[in-house]
CSV table of C-alpha atoms in Angstrom, one decimal:
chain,number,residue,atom,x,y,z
M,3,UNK,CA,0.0,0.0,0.0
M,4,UNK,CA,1.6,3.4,-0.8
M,5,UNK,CA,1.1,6.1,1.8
M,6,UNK,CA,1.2,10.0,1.2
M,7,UNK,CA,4.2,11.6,2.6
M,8,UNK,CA,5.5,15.1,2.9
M,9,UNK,CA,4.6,17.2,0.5
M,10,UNK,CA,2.6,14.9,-1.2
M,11,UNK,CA,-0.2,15.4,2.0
M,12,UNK,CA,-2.5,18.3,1.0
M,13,UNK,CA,-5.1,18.2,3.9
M,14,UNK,CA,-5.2,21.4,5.7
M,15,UNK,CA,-4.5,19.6,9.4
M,16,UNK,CA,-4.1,16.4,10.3
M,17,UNK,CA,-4.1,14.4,14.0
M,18,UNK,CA,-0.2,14.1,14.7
M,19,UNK,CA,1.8,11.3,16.1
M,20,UNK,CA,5.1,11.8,17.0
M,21,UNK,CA,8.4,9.9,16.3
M,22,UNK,CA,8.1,8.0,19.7
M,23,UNK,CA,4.8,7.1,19.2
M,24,UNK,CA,3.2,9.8,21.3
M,25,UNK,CA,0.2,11.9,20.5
M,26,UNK,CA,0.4,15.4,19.2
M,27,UNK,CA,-3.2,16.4,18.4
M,28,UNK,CA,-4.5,18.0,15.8
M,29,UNK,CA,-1.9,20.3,14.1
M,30,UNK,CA,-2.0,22.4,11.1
M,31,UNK,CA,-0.3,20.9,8.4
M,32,UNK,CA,2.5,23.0,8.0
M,33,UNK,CA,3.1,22.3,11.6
M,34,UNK,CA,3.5,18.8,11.0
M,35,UNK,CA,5.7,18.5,7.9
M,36,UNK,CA,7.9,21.0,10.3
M,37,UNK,CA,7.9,18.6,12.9
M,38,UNK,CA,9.1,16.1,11.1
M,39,UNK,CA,11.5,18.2,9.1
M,40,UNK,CA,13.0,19.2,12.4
M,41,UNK,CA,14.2,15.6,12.9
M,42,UNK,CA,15.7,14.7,9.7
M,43,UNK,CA,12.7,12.4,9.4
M,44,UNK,CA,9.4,12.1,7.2
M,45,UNK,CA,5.7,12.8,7.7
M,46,UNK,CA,3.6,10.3,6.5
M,47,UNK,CA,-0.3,10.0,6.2
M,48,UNK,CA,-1.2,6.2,7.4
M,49,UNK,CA,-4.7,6.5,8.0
M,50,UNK,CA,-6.4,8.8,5.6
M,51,UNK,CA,-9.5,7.9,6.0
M,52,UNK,CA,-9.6,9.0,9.3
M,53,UNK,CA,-11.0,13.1,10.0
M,54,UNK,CA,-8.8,14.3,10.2
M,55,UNK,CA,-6.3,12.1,8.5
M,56,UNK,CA,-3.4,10.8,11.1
M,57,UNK,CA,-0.1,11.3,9.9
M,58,UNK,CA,2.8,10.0,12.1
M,59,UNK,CA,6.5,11.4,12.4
M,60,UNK,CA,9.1,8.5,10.8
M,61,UNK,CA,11.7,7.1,8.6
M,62,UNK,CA,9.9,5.9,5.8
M,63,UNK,CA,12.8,4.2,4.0
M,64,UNK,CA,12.9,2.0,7.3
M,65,UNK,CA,9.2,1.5,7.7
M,66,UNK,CA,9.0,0.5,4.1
M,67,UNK,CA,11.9,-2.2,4.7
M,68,UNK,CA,10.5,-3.5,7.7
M,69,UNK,CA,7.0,-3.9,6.0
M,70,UNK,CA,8.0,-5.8,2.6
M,71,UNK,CA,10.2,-8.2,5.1
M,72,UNK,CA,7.2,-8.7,7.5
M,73,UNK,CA,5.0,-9.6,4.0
M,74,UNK,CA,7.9,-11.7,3.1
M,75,UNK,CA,8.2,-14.0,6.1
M,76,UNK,CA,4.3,-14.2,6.1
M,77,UNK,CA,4.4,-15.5,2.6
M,78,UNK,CA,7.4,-18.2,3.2
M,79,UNK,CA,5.2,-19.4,6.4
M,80,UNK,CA,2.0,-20.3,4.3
M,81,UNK,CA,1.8,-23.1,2.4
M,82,UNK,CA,-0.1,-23.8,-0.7
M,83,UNK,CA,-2.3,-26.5,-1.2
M,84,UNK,CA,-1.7,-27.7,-4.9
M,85,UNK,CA,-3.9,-30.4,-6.5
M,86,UNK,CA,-2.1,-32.9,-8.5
M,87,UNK,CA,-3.8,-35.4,-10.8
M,88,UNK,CA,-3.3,-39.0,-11.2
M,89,UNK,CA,-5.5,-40.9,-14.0
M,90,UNK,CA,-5.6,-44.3,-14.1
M,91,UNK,CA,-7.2,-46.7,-17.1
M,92,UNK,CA,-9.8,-49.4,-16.5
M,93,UNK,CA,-7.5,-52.3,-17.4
M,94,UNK,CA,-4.0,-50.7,-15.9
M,95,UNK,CA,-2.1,-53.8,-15.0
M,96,UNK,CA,-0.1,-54.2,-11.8
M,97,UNK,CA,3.1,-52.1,-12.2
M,98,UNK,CA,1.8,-49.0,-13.5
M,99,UNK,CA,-0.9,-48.8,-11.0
M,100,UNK,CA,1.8,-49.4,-8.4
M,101,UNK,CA,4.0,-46.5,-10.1
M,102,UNK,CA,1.1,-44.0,-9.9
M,103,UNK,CA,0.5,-44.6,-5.9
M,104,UNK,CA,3.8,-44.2,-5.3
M,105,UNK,CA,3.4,-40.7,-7.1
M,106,UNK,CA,0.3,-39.6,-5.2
M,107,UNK,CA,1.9,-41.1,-1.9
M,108,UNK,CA,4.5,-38.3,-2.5
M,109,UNK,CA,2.3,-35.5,-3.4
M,110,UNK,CA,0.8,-36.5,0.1
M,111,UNK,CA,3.5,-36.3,2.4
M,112,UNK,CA,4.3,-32.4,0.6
M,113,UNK,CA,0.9,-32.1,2.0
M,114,UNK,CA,-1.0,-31.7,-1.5
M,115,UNK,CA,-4.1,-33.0,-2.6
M,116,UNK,CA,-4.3,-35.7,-5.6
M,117,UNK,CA,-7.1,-36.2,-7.9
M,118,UNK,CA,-7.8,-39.6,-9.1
M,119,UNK,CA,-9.2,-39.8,-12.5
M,120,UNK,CA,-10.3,-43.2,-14.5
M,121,UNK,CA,-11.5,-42.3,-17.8
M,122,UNK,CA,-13.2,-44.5,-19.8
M,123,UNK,CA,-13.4,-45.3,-23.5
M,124,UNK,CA,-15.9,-46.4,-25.7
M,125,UNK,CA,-18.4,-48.8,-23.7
M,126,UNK,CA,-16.4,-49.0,-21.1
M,127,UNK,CA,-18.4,-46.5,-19.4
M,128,UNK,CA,-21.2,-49.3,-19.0
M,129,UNK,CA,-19.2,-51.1,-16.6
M,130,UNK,CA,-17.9,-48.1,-14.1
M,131,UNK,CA,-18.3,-50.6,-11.3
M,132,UNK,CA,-14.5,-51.2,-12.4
M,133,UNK,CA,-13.5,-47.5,-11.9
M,134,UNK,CA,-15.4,-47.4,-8.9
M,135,UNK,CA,-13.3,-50.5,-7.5
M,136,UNK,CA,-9.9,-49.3,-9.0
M,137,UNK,CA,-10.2,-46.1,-7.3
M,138,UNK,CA,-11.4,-47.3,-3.7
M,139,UNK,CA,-8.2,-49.8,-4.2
M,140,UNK,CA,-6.1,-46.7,-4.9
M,141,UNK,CA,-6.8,-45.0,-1.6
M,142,UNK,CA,-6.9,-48.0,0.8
M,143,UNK,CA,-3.4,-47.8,-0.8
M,144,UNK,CA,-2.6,-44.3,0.0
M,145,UNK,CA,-4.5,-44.7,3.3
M,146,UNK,CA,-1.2,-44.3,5.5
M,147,UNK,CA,-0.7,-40.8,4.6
M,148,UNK,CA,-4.3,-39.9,2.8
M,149,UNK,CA,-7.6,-40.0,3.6
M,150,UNK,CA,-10.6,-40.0,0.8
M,151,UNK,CA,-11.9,-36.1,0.7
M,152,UNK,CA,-14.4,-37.1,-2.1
M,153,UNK,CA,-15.8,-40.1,-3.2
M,154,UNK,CA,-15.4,-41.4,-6.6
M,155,UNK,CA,-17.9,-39.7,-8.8
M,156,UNK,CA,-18.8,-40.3,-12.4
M,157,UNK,CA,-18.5,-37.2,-14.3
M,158,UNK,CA,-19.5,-37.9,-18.0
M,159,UNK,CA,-17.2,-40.2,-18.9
M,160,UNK,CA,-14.6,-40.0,-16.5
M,161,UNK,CA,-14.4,-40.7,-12.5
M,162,UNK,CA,-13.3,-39.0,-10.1
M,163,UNK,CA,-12.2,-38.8,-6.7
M,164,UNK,CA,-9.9,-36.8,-4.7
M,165,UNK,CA,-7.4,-37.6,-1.6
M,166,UNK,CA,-6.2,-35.4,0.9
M,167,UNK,CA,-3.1,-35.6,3.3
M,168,UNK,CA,-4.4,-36.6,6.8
M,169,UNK,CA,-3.4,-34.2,9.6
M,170,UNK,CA,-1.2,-36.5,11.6
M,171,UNK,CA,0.7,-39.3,10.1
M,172,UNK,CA,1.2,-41.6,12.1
M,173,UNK,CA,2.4,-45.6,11.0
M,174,UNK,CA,-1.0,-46.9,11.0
M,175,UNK,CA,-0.6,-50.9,9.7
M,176,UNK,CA,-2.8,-50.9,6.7
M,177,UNK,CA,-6.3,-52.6,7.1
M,178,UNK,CA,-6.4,-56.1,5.8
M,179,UNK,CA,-9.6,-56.3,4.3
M,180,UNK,CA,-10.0,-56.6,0.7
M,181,UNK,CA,-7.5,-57.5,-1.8
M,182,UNK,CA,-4.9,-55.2,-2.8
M,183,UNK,CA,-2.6,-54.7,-5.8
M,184,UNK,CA,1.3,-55.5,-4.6
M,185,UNK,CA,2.6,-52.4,-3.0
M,186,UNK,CA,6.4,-53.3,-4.0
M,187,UNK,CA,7.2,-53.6,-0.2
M,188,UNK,CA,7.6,-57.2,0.9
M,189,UNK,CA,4.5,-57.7,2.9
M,190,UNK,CA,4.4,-60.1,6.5
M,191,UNK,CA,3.3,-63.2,5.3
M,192,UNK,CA,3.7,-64.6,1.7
M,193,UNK,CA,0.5,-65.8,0.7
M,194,UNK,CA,0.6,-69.5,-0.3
M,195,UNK,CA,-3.4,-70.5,-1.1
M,196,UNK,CA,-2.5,-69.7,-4.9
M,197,UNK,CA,-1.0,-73.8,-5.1
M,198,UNK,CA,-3.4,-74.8,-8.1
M,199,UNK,CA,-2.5,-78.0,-9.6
């Protein structure tokens, strides 16, 4: 926000604040540009909506410093929320559908969101009940670091549903209900029912 100082103030008085903060009253303002002539330092109007307008006695150079570095540490300390996308087919195999977890368990733990798309081709569409069971798959997957924001939706012909970091994450063990793609980490016990002769 630029301010008004010195000469650039054309109100005929003005409420004064001195360089230590104090209060002058309300002064002419040839008075006050004196005032802070007298110290080597600069009048400047910051609140001119104010009637009279207040105008305070100070280094504006320094003021102007201190303000763009308080603006500047305010925007390092907030963090913005991106959403990345993911989209997945109806007949990804395996690997890929491993690859793309991996990807959207990363964009997690920076603390983004991820949308999951499945789009669907041709009459695929007919059978969404695949999407729909892909994408639940995909977040139990993700479910150490991200919770489900939105349910999968079908939108024309694509689904979609979107994750969101949780807000503590801690090691949960991962629920073991329903089957699951392979993760790529070894899991605790090999399964061995698959022995068909």
């Amino acid at each position: 926000m630029e301010h008004q100082i010195n000469e650039e103030i054309r109100d005929r008085e003005v409420r004064l604040i001195d360089a230590d903060g104090n209060q002058v009253g309300i002064v002419p303002i040839a008075k006050a540009q004196e005032a802070a002539s007298s110290k080597n330092l600069d009048l400047v109007k910051i609140a001119p909506q104010a009637v009279p307008p207040v105008c305070r006695v100070m280094d504006y150079g320094k003021f102007r410093f201190e303000q763009a570095k308080r603006e500047k540490e305010a925007k390092k300390n907030q963090h913005v929320v991106e959403i990345k996308e993911i989209r997945l087919s109806p007949g990804i195999d395996v690997n890929d559908f491993n690859v793309k977890a991996n990807h959207a368990k990363r964009f997690l733990k920076d603390g983004n969101k991820v949308k999951v798309s499945v789009r669907f081709r041709g009459r695929e569409v007919t059978h969404s009940s695949i999407g729909l069971d892909l994408l639940h798959r995909f977040a139990e997957n993700c479910s150490e670091i991200g919770s489900m924001e939105k349910a999968p939706k079908l939108e024309g012909r694509q689904m979609i549903m979107f994750l969101a970091p949780k807000k503590d994450n801690p090691k949960k063990d991962a629920k073991k209900g329903g089957r699951k793609g392979k993760s790529g980490k070894p899991q605790q016990a090999p399964k061995t029912e698959e022995s068909d002769s």
